[in-house]
Amino acid sequence: MGNYSSSRPSLMEEPWRQPSHWYDRLENSIRSEIDDIKPKEKANIVFVGPIGAGKSSFINSILTVANRHKVEYAPVKKGSKSCTVKYVNYKDNIMLENFQWKDCMGIEQGEEDGFNTKDIIAVLKGHVKVGYEFNPRTPISKDDRFYRENPQYKHQAHCVVFVVDGNAIQQHMPRNFSKKIKEMQEEIRRLHIPRVLILTKADLLCKEVYKNNEVMFRSWLVKEAVKTASDIFNIPEASIHPVTNYERTYDMTWKYNIPILLALTQILHYADHKIEDDLQNSDSDSE
Ligand SMILES: Nc1nc2c(ncn2[C@@H]2O[C@H](COP(=O)(O)OP(=O)(O)OP(=O)(O)O)[C@@H](O)[C@H]2O)c(=O)[nH]1
Ligand SMILES: [Mg+2]
């Protein structure tokens, strides 16, 4: 569990992030905002991040919140090897019918194992078909039956969500891991794909959050983890969302739902804006 031994109190008097709507806009109004986000094309949201970071758990959390009961669509497992090895697509026909959730294999830190950066880029560009089994040693080849030679717009990523273990973020990252992340970020920027980062396991990072998820935005440790993630991934703090996934608890309450819904709202808005911008640009190209 995280660093609990500081002499400073664990909680601040006031929340360090206090969206203007925190008190007056309750869960249902966030849900109605989400209901109103209707991209003109089906949006693909792609999840990437280290092994065991909680990518599949976060997808389950989103679909749990959307369905208002606990779902486990994406398999979740303990262990050091990647649990998700195939490229998987999840859909939700209730609240999130305009979105598709694409779960990838975890990026390992070693040079030999884990995700190949080229594969992530191929996924984001739409070259990889659902069902492809990732091979850390070789990127997808053009002859593979899961390789799509000429992806259409509907196959491309409209938002990429980095998922990182909030409890592990303060530990030293090996150089080649940071290198992989950096290479990927440069390419993603070139592709103009919006980025959001989810910091999972806030419950393991701060014991106060473990006791009561309601204090998420008053925790120093959580705030510091957000800052570290922002530095490592070069993503603004406002696009970094700490959450506790629906792994530990069967109790569905606003205390877990609200951080997940805040993250979800931003992901959906980013994807929607990207689609709107791309459509406008293609209209003006054709004039
Ligand atoms: N306490 C706690 N455990 C979590 C949380 N999120 C995920 N976990 C646990 O972390 C482990 C890994 O979660 P996964 O969702 O399988 O991670 P992943 O990123 O999909 O992993 P790969 O598919 O192997 O790359 C599981 O044992 C989860 O139960 C969280 O917010 N809090
Ligand atoms: Mg997984």
mmCIF file with all atom_site columns, N, CA and C in Angstrom, residues 140-210:
data_model
loop_
_atom_site.group_PDB
_atom_site.id
_atom_site.type_symbol
_atom_site.label_atom_id
_atom_site.label_alt_id
_atom_site.label_comp_id
_atom_site.label_asym_id
_atom_site.label_entity_id
_atom_site.label_seq_id
_atom_site.pdbx_PDB_ins_code
_atom_site.Cartn_x
_atom_site.Cartn_y
_atom_site.Cartn_z
_atom_site.occupancy
_atom_site.B_iso_or_equiv
_atom_site.pdbx_formal_charge
_atom_site.auth_seq_id
_atom_site.auth_comp_id
_atom_site.auth_asym_id
_atom_site.auth_atom_id
_atom_site.pdbx_PDB_model_num
ATOM 1   N N  . ILE A 1 140 ? 2.207   -6.352  -35.513 1.00 0.00 ? 140 ILE A N  1
ATOM 2   C CA . ILE A 1 140 ? 1.302   -6.974  -36.482 1.00 0.00 ? 140 ILE A CA 1
ATOM 3   C C  . ILE A 1 140 ? 1.880   -6.821  -37.892 1.00 0.00 ? 140 ILE A C  1
ATOM 4   N N  . SER A 1 141 ? 1.808   -7.915  -38.679 1.00 0.00 ? 141 SER A N  1
ATOM 5   C CA . SER A 1 141 ? 2.358   -7.822  -40.029 1.00 0.00 ? 141 SER A CA 1
ATOM 6   C C  . SER A 1 141 ? 1.216   -7.539  -41.010 1.00 0.00 ? 141 SER A C  1
ATOM 7   N N  . LYS A 1 142 ? 1.612   -6.965  -42.136 1.00 0.00 ? 142 LYS A N  1
ATOM 8   C CA . LYS A 1 142 ? 0.595   -6.592  -43.132 1.00 0.00 ? 142 LYS A CA 1
ATOM 9   C C  . LYS A 1 142 ? -0.112  -7.811  -43.710 1.00 0.00 ? 142 LYS A C  1
ATOM 10  N N  . ASP A 1 143 ? 0.534   -9.006  -43.564 1.00 0.00 ? 143 ASP A N  1
ATOM 11  C CA . ASP A 1 143 ? -0.092  -10.225 -44.100 1.00 0.00 ? 143 ASP A CA 1
ATOM 12  C C  . ASP A 1 143 ? -1.070  -10.852 -43.112 1.00 0.00 ? 143 ASP A C  1
ATOM 13  N N  . ASP A 1 144 ? -1.076  -10.363 -41.887 1.00 0.00 ? 144 ASP A N  1
ATOM 14  C CA . ASP A 1 144 ? -1.926  -10.973 -40.867 1.00 0.00 ? 144 ASP A CA 1
ATOM 15  C C  . ASP A 1 144 ? -3.396  -10.827 -41.253 1.00 0.00 ? 144 ASP A C  1
ATOM 16  N N  . ARG A 1 145 ? -4.193  -11.859 -40.932 1.00 0.00 ? 145 ARG A N  1
ATOM 17  C CA . ARG A 1 145 ? -5.606  -11.763 -41.333 1.00 0.00 ? 145 ARG A CA 1
ATOM 18  C C  . ARG A 1 145 ? -6.342  -10.712 -40.504 1.00 0.00 ? 145 ARG A C  1
ATOM 19  N N  . PHE A 1 146 ? -5.730  -10.291 -39.378 1.00 0.00 ? 146 PHE A N  1
ATOM 20  C CA . PHE A 1 146 ? -6.356  -9.235  -38.578 1.00 0.00 ? 146 PHE A CA 1
ATOM 21  C C  . PHE A 1 146 ? -5.836  -7.841  -38.954 1.00 0.00 ? 146 PHE A C  1
ATOM 22  N N  . TYR A 1 147 ? -5.013  -7.763  -40.003 1.00 0.00 ? 147 TYR A N  1
ATOM 23  C CA . TYR A 1 147 ? -4.496  -6.454  -40.434 1.00 0.00 ? 147 TYR A CA 1
ATOM 24  C C  . TYR A 1 147 ? -5.441  -5.848  -41.469 1.00 0.00 ? 147 TYR A C  1
ATOM 25  N N  . ARG A 1 148 ? -5.825  -4.609  -41.231 1.00 0.00 ? 148 ARG A N  1
ATOM 26  C CA . ARG A 1 148 ? -6.705  -3.902  -42.170 1.00 0.00 ? 148 ARG A CA 1
ATOM 27  C C  . ARG A 1 148 ? -5.846  -2.916  -42.955 1.00 0.00 ? 148 ARG A C  1
ATOM 28  N N  . GLU A 1 149 ? -5.747  -3.165  -44.230 1.00 0.00 ? 149 GLU A N  1
ATOM 29  C CA . GLU A 1 149 ? -4.832  -2.372  -45.061 1.00 0.00 ? 149 GLU A CA 1
ATOM 30  C C  . GLU A 1 149 ? -5.266  -0.895  -45.144 1.00 0.00 ? 149 GLU A C  1
ATOM 31  N N  . ASN A 1 150 ? -6.543  -0.687  -45.444 1.00 0.00 ? 150 ASN A N  1
ATOM 32  C CA . ASN A 1 150 ? -7.018  0.689   -45.633 1.00 0.00 ? 150 ASN A CA 1
ATOM 33  C C  . ASN A 1 150 ? -8.128  1.034   -44.650 1.00 0.00 ? 150 ASN A C  1
ATOM 34  N N  . PRO A 1 151 ? -7.749  1.432   -43.423 1.00 0.00 ? 151 PRO A N  1
ATOM 35  C CA . PRO A 1 151 ? -8.800  1.697   -42.435 1.00 0.00 ? 151 PRO A CA 1
ATOM 36  C C  . PRO A 1 151 ? -9.643  2.910   -42.826 1.00 0.00 ? 151 PRO A C  1
ATOM 37  N N  . GLN A 1 152 ? -10.927 2.827   -42.520 1.00 0.00 ? 152 GLN A N  1
ATOM 38  C CA . GLN A 1 152 ? -11.797 3.988   -42.727 1.00 0.00 ? 152 GLN A CA 1
ATOM 39  C C  . GLN A 1 152 ? -11.830 4.798   -41.436 1.00 0.00 ? 152 GLN A C  1
ATOM 40  N N  . TYR A 1 153 ? -12.494 5.935   -41.510 1.00 0.00 ? 153 TYR A N  1
ATOM 41  C CA . TYR A 1 153 ? -12.568 6.804   -40.337 1.00 0.00 ? 153 TYR A CA 1
ATOM 42  C C  . TYR A 1 153 ? -13.165 6.066   -39.136 1.00 0.00 ? 153 TYR A C  1
ATOM 43  N N  . LYS A 1 154 ? -14.184 5.234   -39.395 1.00 0.00 ? 154 LYS A N  1
ATOM 44  C CA . LYS A 1 154 ? -14.879 4.531   -38.307 1.00 0.00 ? 154 LYS A CA 1
ATOM 45  C C  . LYS A 1 154 ? -14.002 3.514   -37.584 1.00 0.00 ? 154 LYS A C  1
ATOM 46  N N  . HIS A 1 155 ? -12.853 3.181   -38.176 1.00 0.00 ? 155 HIS A N  1
ATOM 47  C CA . HIS A 1 155 ? -11.958 2.218   -37.525 1.00 0.00 ? 155 HIS A CA 1
ATOM 48  C C  . HIS A 1 155 ? -10.921 2.897   -36.631 1.00 0.00 ? 155 HIS A C  1
ATOM 49  N N  . GLN A 1 156 ? -10.780 4.215   -36.782 1.00 0.00 ? 156 GLN A N  1
ATOM 50  C CA . GLN A 1 156 ? -9.702  4.911   -36.062 1.00 0.00 ? 156 GLN A CA 1
ATOM 51  C C  . GLN A 1 156 ? -10.104 5.231   -34.616 1.00 0.00 ? 156 GLN A C  1
ATOM 52  N N  . ALA A 1 157 ? -9.085  5.525   -33.777 1.00 0.00 ? 157 ALA A N  1
ATOM 53  C CA . ALA A 1 157 ? -9.364  5.914   -32.384 1.00 0.00 ? 157 ALA A CA 1
ATOM 54  C C  . ALA A 1 157 ? -9.772  7.380   -32.343 1.00 0.00 ? 157 ALA A C  1
ATOM 55  N N  . HIS A 1 158 ? -10.779 7.678   -31.529 1.00 0.00 ? 158 HIS A N  1
ATOM 56  C CA . HIS A 1 158 ? -11.217 9.073   -31.380 1.00 0.00 ? 158 HIS A CA 1
ATOM 57  C C  . HIS A 1 158 ? -10.821 9.641   -30.026 1.00 0.00 ? 158 HIS A C  1
ATOM 58  N N  . CYS A 1 159 ? -10.375 8.772   -29.144 1.00 0.00 ? 159 CYS A N  1
ATOM 59  C CA . CYS A 1 159 ? -9.794  9.232   -27.866 1.00 0.00 ? 159 CYS A CA 1
ATOM 60  C C  . CYS A 1 159 ? -8.948  8.081   -27.348 1.00 0.00 ? 159 CYS A C  1
ATOM 61  N N  . VAL A 1 160 ? -7.771  8.401   -26.826 1.00 0.00 ? 160 VAL A N  1
ATOM 62  C CA . VAL A 1 160 ? -6.949  7.342   -26.227 1.00 0.00 ? 160 VAL A CA 1
ATOM 63  C C  . VAL A 1 160 ? -6.882  7.596   -24.719 1.00 0.00 ? 160 VAL A C  1
ATOM 64  N N  . VAL A 1 161 ? -7.135  6.530   -23.975 1.00 0.00 ? 161 VAL A N  1
ATOM 65  C CA . VAL A 1 161 ? -7.162  6.657   -22.520 1.00 0.00 ? 161 VAL A CA 1
ATOM 66  C C  . VAL A 1 161 ? -5.983  5.855   -21.958 1.00 0.00 ? 161 VAL A C  1
ATOM 67  N N  . PHE A 1 162 ? -5.032  6.562   -21.355 1.00 0.00 ? 162 PHE A N  1
ATOM 68  C CA . PHE A 1 162 ? -3.938  5.878   -20.669 1.00 0.00 ? 162 PHE A CA 1
ATOM 69  C C  . PHE A 1 162 ? -4.454  5.482   -19.298 1.00 0.00 ? 162 PHE A C  1
ATOM 70  N N  . VAL A 1 163 ? -4.190  4.241   -18.918 1.00 0.00 ? 163 VAL A N  1
ATOM 71  C CA . VAL A 1 163 ? -4.615  3.787   -17.601 1.00 0.00 ? 163 VAL A CA 1
ATOM 72  C C  . VAL A 1 163 ? -3.355  3.413   -16.823 1.00 0.00 ? 163 VAL A C  1
ATOM 73  N N  . VAL A 1 164 ? -3.184  4.040   -15.668 1.00 0.00 ? 164 VAL A N  1
ATOM 74  C CA . VAL A 1 164 ? -1.955  3.873   -14.902 1.00 0.00 ? 164 VAL A CA 1
ATOM 75  C C  . VAL A 1 164 ? -2.322  3.574   -13.449 1.00 0.00 ? 164 VAL A C  1
ATOM 76  N N  . ASP A 1 165 ? -1.566  2.687   -12.829 1.00 0.00 ? 165 ASP A N  1
ATOM 77  C CA . ASP A 1 165 ? -1.784  2.328   -11.425 1.00 0.00 ? 165 ASP A CA 1
ATOM 78  C C  . ASP A 1 165 ? -1.333  3.500   -10.541 1.00 0.00 ? 165 ASP A C  1
ATOM 79  N N  . GLY A 1 166 ? -2.288  4.149   -9.904  1.00 0.00 ? 166 GLY A N  1
ATOM 80  C CA . GLY A 1 166 ? -1.991  5.324   -9.081  1.00 0.00 ? 166 GLY A CA 1
ATOM 81  C C  . GLY A 1 166 ? -1.083  4.987   -7.910  1.00 0.00 ? 166 GLY A C  1
ATOM 82  N N  . ASN A 1 167 ? -1.127  3.752   -7.482  1.00 0.00 ? 167 ASN A N  1
ATOM 83  C CA . ASN A 1 167 ? -0.329  3.338   -6.338  1.00 0.00 ? 167 ASN A CA 1
ATOM 84  C C  . ASN A 1 167 ? 1.124   3.078   -6.737  1.00 0.00 ? 167 ASN A C  1
ATOM 85  N N  . ALA A 1 168 ? 1.373   2.858   -8.033  1.00 0.00 ? 168 ALA A N  1
ATOM 86  C CA . ALA A 1 168 ? 2.726   2.518   -8.500  1.00 0.00 ? 168 ALA A CA 1
ATOM 87  C C  . ALA A 1 168 ? 3.400   3.709   -9.177  1.00 0.00 ? 168 ALA A C  1
ATOM 88  N N  . ILE A 1 169 ? 2.664   4.772   -9.415  1.00 0.00 ? 169 ILE A N  1
ATOM 89  C CA . ILE A 1 169 ? 3.180   5.853   -10.264 1.00 0.00 ? 169 ILE A CA 1
ATOM 90  C C  . ILE A 1 169 ? 4.406   6.558   -9.656  1.00 0.00 ? 169 ILE A C  1
ATOM 91  N N  . GLN A 1 170 ? 4.495   6.555   -8.317  1.00 0.00 ? 170 GLN A N  1
ATOM 92  C CA . GLN A 1 170 ? 5.615   7.258   -7.694  1.00 0.00 ? 170 GLN A CA 1
ATOM 93  C C  . GLN A 1 170 ? 6.905   6.427   -7.724  1.00 0.00 ? 170 GLN A C  1
ATOM 94  N N  . GLN A 1 171 ? 6.772   5.148   -8.114  1.00 0.00 ? 171 GLN A N  1
ATOM 95  C CA . GLN A 1 171 ? 7.989   4.330   -8.168  1.00 0.00 ? 171 GLN A CA 1
ATOM 96  C C  . GLN A 1 171 ? 8.783   4.663   -9.430  1.00 0.00 ? 171 GLN A C  1
ATOM 97  N N  . HIS A 1 172 ? 10.058  4.334   -9.384  1.00 0.00 ? 172 HIS A N  1
ATOM 98  C CA . HIS A 1 172 ? 10.941  4.650   -10.503 1.00 0.00 ? 172 HIS A CA 1
ATOM 99  C C  . HIS A 1 172 ? 10.529  3.892   -11.773 1.00 0.00 ? 172 HIS A C  1
ATOM 100 N N  . MET A 1 173 ? 10.474  4.624   -12.875 1.00 0.00 ? 173 MET A N  1
ATOM 101 C CA . MET A 1 173 ? 10.135  3.958   -14.153 1.00 0.00 ? 173 MET A CA 1
ATOM 102 C C  . MET A 1 173 ? 11.425  3.650   -14.899 1.00 0.00 ? 173 MET A C  1
ATOM 103 N N  . PRO A 1 174 ? 11.616  2.416   -15.351 1.00 0.00 ? 174 PRO A N  1
ATOM 104 C CA . PRO A 1 174 ? 12.828  2.124   -16.114 1.00 0.00 ? 174 PRO A CA 1
ATOM 105 C C  . PRO A 1 174 ? 12.897  2.997   -17.368 1.00 0.00 ? 174 PRO A C  1
ATOM 106 N N  . ARG A 1 175 ? 14.150  3.259   -17.820 1.00 0.00 ? 175 ARG A N  1
ATOM 107 C CA . ARG A 1 175 ? 14.321  4.197   -18.929 1.00 0.00 ? 175 ARG A CA 1
ATOM 108 C C  . ARG A 1 175 ? 13.608  3.766   -20.199 1.00 0.00 ? 175 ARG A C  1
ATOM 109 N N  . ASN A 1 176 ? 13.707  2.450   -20.497 1.00 0.00 ? 176 ASN A N  1
ATOM 110 C CA . ASN A 1 176 ? 13.105  2.051   -21.774 1.00 0.00 ? 176 ASN A CA 1
ATOM 111 C C  . ASN A 1 176 ? 11.584  2.115   -21.733 1.00 0.00 ? 176 ASN A C  1
ATOM 112 N N  . PHE A 1 177 ? 11.032  2.063   -20.499 1.00 0.00 ? 177 PHE A N  1
ATOM 113 C CA . PHE A 1 177 ? 9.580   2.207   -20.398 1.00 0.00 ? 177 PHE A CA 1
ATOM 114 C C  . PHE A 1 177 ? 9.182   3.650   -20.706 1.00 0.00 ? 177 PHE A C  1
ATOM 115 N N  . SER A 1 178 ? 9.908   4.596   -20.093 1.00 0.00 ? 178 SER A N  1
ATOM 116 C CA . SER A 1 178 ? 9.618   6.009   -20.371 1.00 0.00 ? 178 SER A CA 1
ATOM 117 C C  . SER A 1 178 ? 9.819   6.293   -21.860 1.00 0.00 ? 178 SER A C  1
ATOM 118 N N  . LYS A 1 179 ? 10.825  5.620   -22.453 1.00 0.00 ? 179 LYS A N  1
ATOM 119 C CA . LYS A 1 179 ? 11.103  5.832   -23.871 1.00 0.00 ? 179 LYS A CA 1
ATOM 120 C C  . LYS A 1 179 ? 9.903   5.369   -24.716 1.00 0.00 ? 179 LYS A C  1
ATOM 121 N N  . LYS A 1 180 ? 9.389   4.212   -24.358 1.00 0.00 ? 180 LYS A N  1
ATOM 122 C CA . LYS A 1 180 ? 8.220   3.686   -25.085 1.00 0.00 ? 180 LYS A CA 1
ATOM 123 C C  . LYS A 1 180 ? 7.046   4.667   -25.001 1.00 0.00 ? 180 LYS A C  1
ATOM 124 N N  . ILE A 1 181 ? 6.830   5.167   -23.773 1.00 0.00 ? 181 ILE A N  1
ATOM 125 C CA . ILE A 1 181 ? 5.712   6.095   -23.557 1.00 0.00 ? 181 ILE A CA 1
ATOM 126 C C  . ILE A 1 181 ? 5.923   7.353   -24.398 1.00 0.00 ? 181 ILE A C  1
ATOM 127 N N  . LYS A 1 182 ? 7.175   7.850   -24.404 1.00 0.00 ? 182 LYS A N  1
ATOM 128 C CA . LYS A 1 182 ? 7.468   9.091   -25.113 1.00 0.00 ? 182 LYS A CA 1
ATOM 129 C C  . LYS A 1 182 ? 7.260   8.939   -26.628 1.00 0.00 ? 182 LYS A C  1
ATOM 130 N N  . GLU A 1 183 ? 7.756   7.822   -27.149 1.00 0.00 ? 183 GLU A N  1
ATOM 131 C CA . GLU A 1 183 ? 7.577   7.558   -28.585 1.00 0.00 ? 183 GLU A CA 1
ATOM 132 C C  . GLU A 1 183 ? 6.098   7.554   -28.962 1.00 0.00 ? 183 GLU A C  1
ATOM 133 N N  . MET A 1 184 ? 5.353   6.888   -28.075 1.00 0.00 ? 184 MET A N  1
ATOM 134 C CA . MET A 1 184 ? 3.929   6.757   -28.343 1.00 0.00 ? 184 MET A CA 1
ATOM 135 C C  . MET A 1 184 ? 3.229   8.106   -28.312 1.00 0.00 ? 184 MET A C  1
ATOM 136 N N  . GLN A 1 185 ? 3.598   8.919   -27.306 1.00 0.00 ? 185 GLN A N  1
ATOM 137 C CA . GLN A 1 185 ? 2.952   10.236  -27.158 1.00 0.00 ? 185 GLN A CA 1
ATOM 138 C C  . GLN A 1 185 ? 3.195   11.120  -28.375 1.00 0.00 ? 185 GLN A C  1
ATOM 139 N N  . GLU A 1 186 ? 4.433   11.061  -28.906 1.00 0.00 ? 186 GLU A N  1
ATOM 140 C CA . GLU A 1 186 ? 4.753   11.907  -30.057 1.00 0.00 ? 186 GLU A CA 1
ATOM 141 C C  . GLU A 1 186 ? 3.892   11.525  -31.252 1.00 0.00 ? 186 GLU A C  1
ATOM 142 N N  . GLU A 1 187 ? 3.773   10.225  -31.437 1.00 0.00 ? 187 GLU A N  1
ATOM 143 C CA . GLU A 1 187 ? 2.980   9.726   -32.557 1.00 0.00 ? 187 GLU A CA 1
ATOM 144 C C  . GLU A 1 187 ? 1.501   10.094  -32.384 1.00 0.00 ? 187 GLU A C  1
ATOM 145 N N  . ILE A 1 188 ? 1.022   9.970   -31.149 1.00 0.00 ? 188 ILE A N  1
ATOM 146 C CA . ILE A 1 188 ? -0.402  10.263  -30.895 1.00 0.00 ? 188 ILE A CA 1
ATOM 147 C C  . ILE A 1 188 ? -0.680  11.744  -31.150 1.00 0.00 ? 188 ILE A C  1
ATOM 148 N N  . ARG A 1 189 ? 0.280   12.576  -30.772 1.00 0.00 ? 189 ARG A N  1
ATOM 149 C CA . ARG A 1 189 ? 0.113   14.010  -31.024 1.00 0.00 ? 189 ARG A CA 1
ATOM 150 C C  . ARG A 1 189 ? 0.022   14.286  -32.524 1.00 0.00 ? 189 ARG A C  1
ATOM 151 N N  . ARG A 1 190 ? 0.890   13.593  -33.277 1.00 0.00 ? 190 ARG A N  1
ATOM 152 C CA . ARG A 1 190 ? 0.858   13.768  -34.735 1.00 0.00 ? 190 ARG A CA 1
ATOM 153 C C  . ARG A 1 190 ? -0.498  13.345  -35.319 1.00 0.00 ? 190 ARG A C  1
ATOM 154 N N  . LEU A 1 191 ? -1.111  12.344  -34.684 1.00 0.00 ? 191 LEU A N  1
ATOM 155 C CA . LEU A 1 191 ? -2.395  11.841  -35.193 1.00 0.00 ? 191 LEU A CA 1
ATOM 156 C C  . LEU A 1 191 ? -3.587  12.690  -34.715 1.00 0.00 ? 191 LEU A C  1
ATOM 157 N N  . HIS A 1 192 ? -3.319  13.679  -33.853 1.00 0.00 ? 192 HIS A N  1
ATOM 158 C CA . HIS A 1 192 ? -4.381  14.545  -33.293 1.00 0.00 ? 192 HIS A CA 1
ATOM 159 C C  . HIS A 1 192 ? -5.466  13.754  -32.580 1.00 0.00 ? 192 HIS A C  1
ATOM 160 N N  . ILE A 1 193 ? -5.047  12.797  -31.787 1.00 0.00 ? 193 ILE A N  1
ATOM 161 C CA . ILE A 1 193 ? -6.025  12.035  -31.001 1.00 0.00 ? 193 ILE A CA 1
ATOM 162 C C  . ILE A 1 193 ? -6.002  12.571  -29.569 1.00 0.00 ? 193 ILE A C  1
ATOM 163 N N  . PRO A 1 194 ? -7.160  12.996  -29.026 1.00 0.00 ? 194 PRO A N  1
ATOM 164 C CA . PRO A 1 194 ? -7.162  13.517  -27.656 1.00 0.00 ? 194 PRO A CA 1
ATOM 165 C C  . PRO A 1 194 ? -6.791  12.432  -26.637 1.00 0.00 ? 194 PRO A C  1
ATOM 166 N N  . ARG A 1 195 ? -6.168  12.872  -25.537 1.00 0.00 ? 195 ARG A N  1
ATOM 167 C CA . ARG A 1 195 ? -5.661  11.920  -24.542 1.00 0.00 ? 195 ARG A CA 1
ATOM 168 C C  . ARG A 1 195 ? -6.232  12.230  -23.153 1.00 0.00 ? 195 ARG A C  1
ATOM 169 N N  . VAL A 1 196 ? -6.580  11.172  -22.447 1.00 0.00 ? 196 VAL A N  1
ATOM 170 C CA . VAL A 1 196 ? -7.028  11.291  -21.057 1.00 0.00 ? 196 VAL A CA 1
ATOM 171 C C  . VAL A 1 196 ? -6.243  10.252  -20.279 1.00 0.00 ? 196 VAL A C  1
ATOM 172 N N  . LEU A 1 197 ? -5.963  10.528  -19.010 1.00 0.00 ? 197 LEU A N  1
ATOM 173 C CA . LEU A 1 197 ? -5.245  9.535   -18.206 1.00 0.00 ? 197 LEU A CA 1
ATOM 174 C C  . LEU A 1 197 ? -6.061  9.199   -16.948 1.00 0.00 ? 197 LEU A C  1
ATOM 175 N N  . ILE A 1 198 ? -6.223  7.911   -16.718 1.00 0.00 ? 198 ILE A N  1
ATOM 176 C CA . ILE A 1 198 ? -6.945  7.440   -15.533 1.00 0.00 ? 198 ILE A CA 1
ATOM 177 C C  . ILE A 1 198 ? -5.936  6.874   -14.546 1.00 0.00 ? 198 ILE A C  1
ATOM 178 N N  . LEU A 1 199 ? -5.981  7.389   -13.333 1.00 0.00 ? 199 LEU A N  1
ATOM 179 C CA . LEU A 1 199 ? -5.121  6.861   -12.261 1.00 0.00 ? 199 LEU A CA 1
ATOM 180 C C  . LEU A 1 199 ? -5.989  5.938   -11.417 1.00 0.00 ? 199 LEU A C  1
ATOM 181 N N  . THR A 1 200 ? -5.754  4.638   -11.547 1.00 0.00 ? 200 THR A N  1
ATOM 182 C CA . THR A 1 200 ? -6.589  3.674   -10.819 1.00 0.00 ? 200 THR A CA 1
ATOM 183 C C  . THR A 1 200 ? -6.042  3.440   -9.406  1.00 0.00 ? 200 THR A C  1
ATOM 184 N N  . LYS A 1 201 ? -6.729  2.648   -8.670  1.00 0.00 ? 201 LYS A N  1
ATOM 185 C CA . LYS A 1 201 ? -6.299  2.148   -7.351  1.00 0.00 ? 201 LYS A CA 1
ATOM 186 C C  . LYS A 1 201 ? -6.058  3.269   -6.352  1.00 0.00 ? 201 LYS A C  1
ATOM 187 N N  . ALA A 1 202 ? -6.865  4.331   -6.434  1.00 0.00 ? 202 ALA A N  1
ATOM 188 C CA . ALA A 1 202 ? -6.747  5.417   -5.457  1.00 0.00 ? 202 ALA A CA 1
ATOM 189 C C  . ALA A 1 202 ? -6.951  4.870   -4.043  1.00 0.00 ? 202 ALA A C  1
ATOM 190 N N  . ASP A 1 203 ? -7.719  3.793   -3.936  1.00 0.00 ? 203 ASP A N  1
ATOM 191 C CA . ASP A 1 203 ? -7.958  3.189   -2.610  1.00 0.00 ? 203 ASP A CA 1
ATOM 192 C C  . ASP A 1 203 ? -6.688  2.595   -2.017  1.00 0.00 ? 203 ASP A C  1
ATOM 193 N N  . LEU A 1 204 ? -5.778  2.127   -2.889  1.00 0.00 ? 204 LEU A N  1
ATOM 194 C CA . LEU A 1 204 ? -4.531  1.549   -2.370  1.00 0.00 ? 204 LEU A CA 1
ATOM 195 C C  . LEU A 1 204 ? -3.479  2.627   -2.138  1.00 0.00 ? 204 LEU A C  1
ATOM 196 N N  . LEU A 1 205 ? -3.670  3.765   -2.760  1.00 0.00 ? 205 LEU A N  1
ATOM 197 C CA . LEU A 1 205 ? -2.707  4.860   -2.662  1.00 0.00 ? 205 LEU A CA 1
ATOM 198 C C  . LEU A 1 205 ? -2.868  5.604   -1.338  1.00 0.00 ? 205 LEU A C  1
ATOM 199 N N  . CYS A 1 206 ? -4.081  5.773   -0.894  1.00 0.00 ? 206 CYS A N  1
ATOM 200 C CA . CYS A 1 206 ? -4.313  6.591   0.299   1.00 0.00 ? 206 CYS A CA 1
ATOM 201 C C  . CYS A 1 206 ? -5.290  5.875   1.223   1.00 0.00 ? 206 CYS A C  1
ATOM 202 N N  . LYS A 1 207 ? -4.875  5.706   2.476   1.00 0.00 ? 207 LYS A N  1
ATOM 203 C CA . LYS A 1 207 ? -5.726  4.914   3.381   1.00 0.00 ? 207 LYS A CA 1
ATOM 204 C C  . LYS A 1 207 ? -7.040  5.620   3.706   1.00 0.00 ? 207 LYS A C  1
ATOM 205 N N  . GLU A 1 208 ? -7.031  6.949   3.619   1.00 0.00 ? 208 GLU A N  1
ATOM 206 C CA . GLU A 1 208 ? -8.284  7.677   3.876   1.00 0.00 ? 208 GLU A CA 1
ATOM 207 C C  . GLU A 1 208 ? -9.291  7.395   2.753   1.00 0.00 ? 208 GLU A C  1
ATOM 208 N N  . VAL A 1 209 ? -8.763  7.312   1.533   1.00 0.00 ? 209 VAL A N  1
ATOM 209 C CA . VAL A 1 209 ? -9.634  7.003   0.393   1.00 0.00 ? 209 VAL A CA 1
ATOM 210 C C  . VAL A 1 209 ? -10.135 5.559   0.520   1.00 0.00 ? 209 VAL A C  1
ATOM 211 N N  . TYR A 1 210 ? -9.255  4.686   0.984   1.00 0.00 ? 210 TYR A N  1
ATOM 212 C CA . TYR A 1 210 ? -9.642  3.286   1.202   1.00 0.00 ? 210 TYR A CA 1
ATOM 213 C C  . TYR A 1 210 ? -10.827 3.217   2.169   1.00 0.00 ? 210 TYR A C  1
#
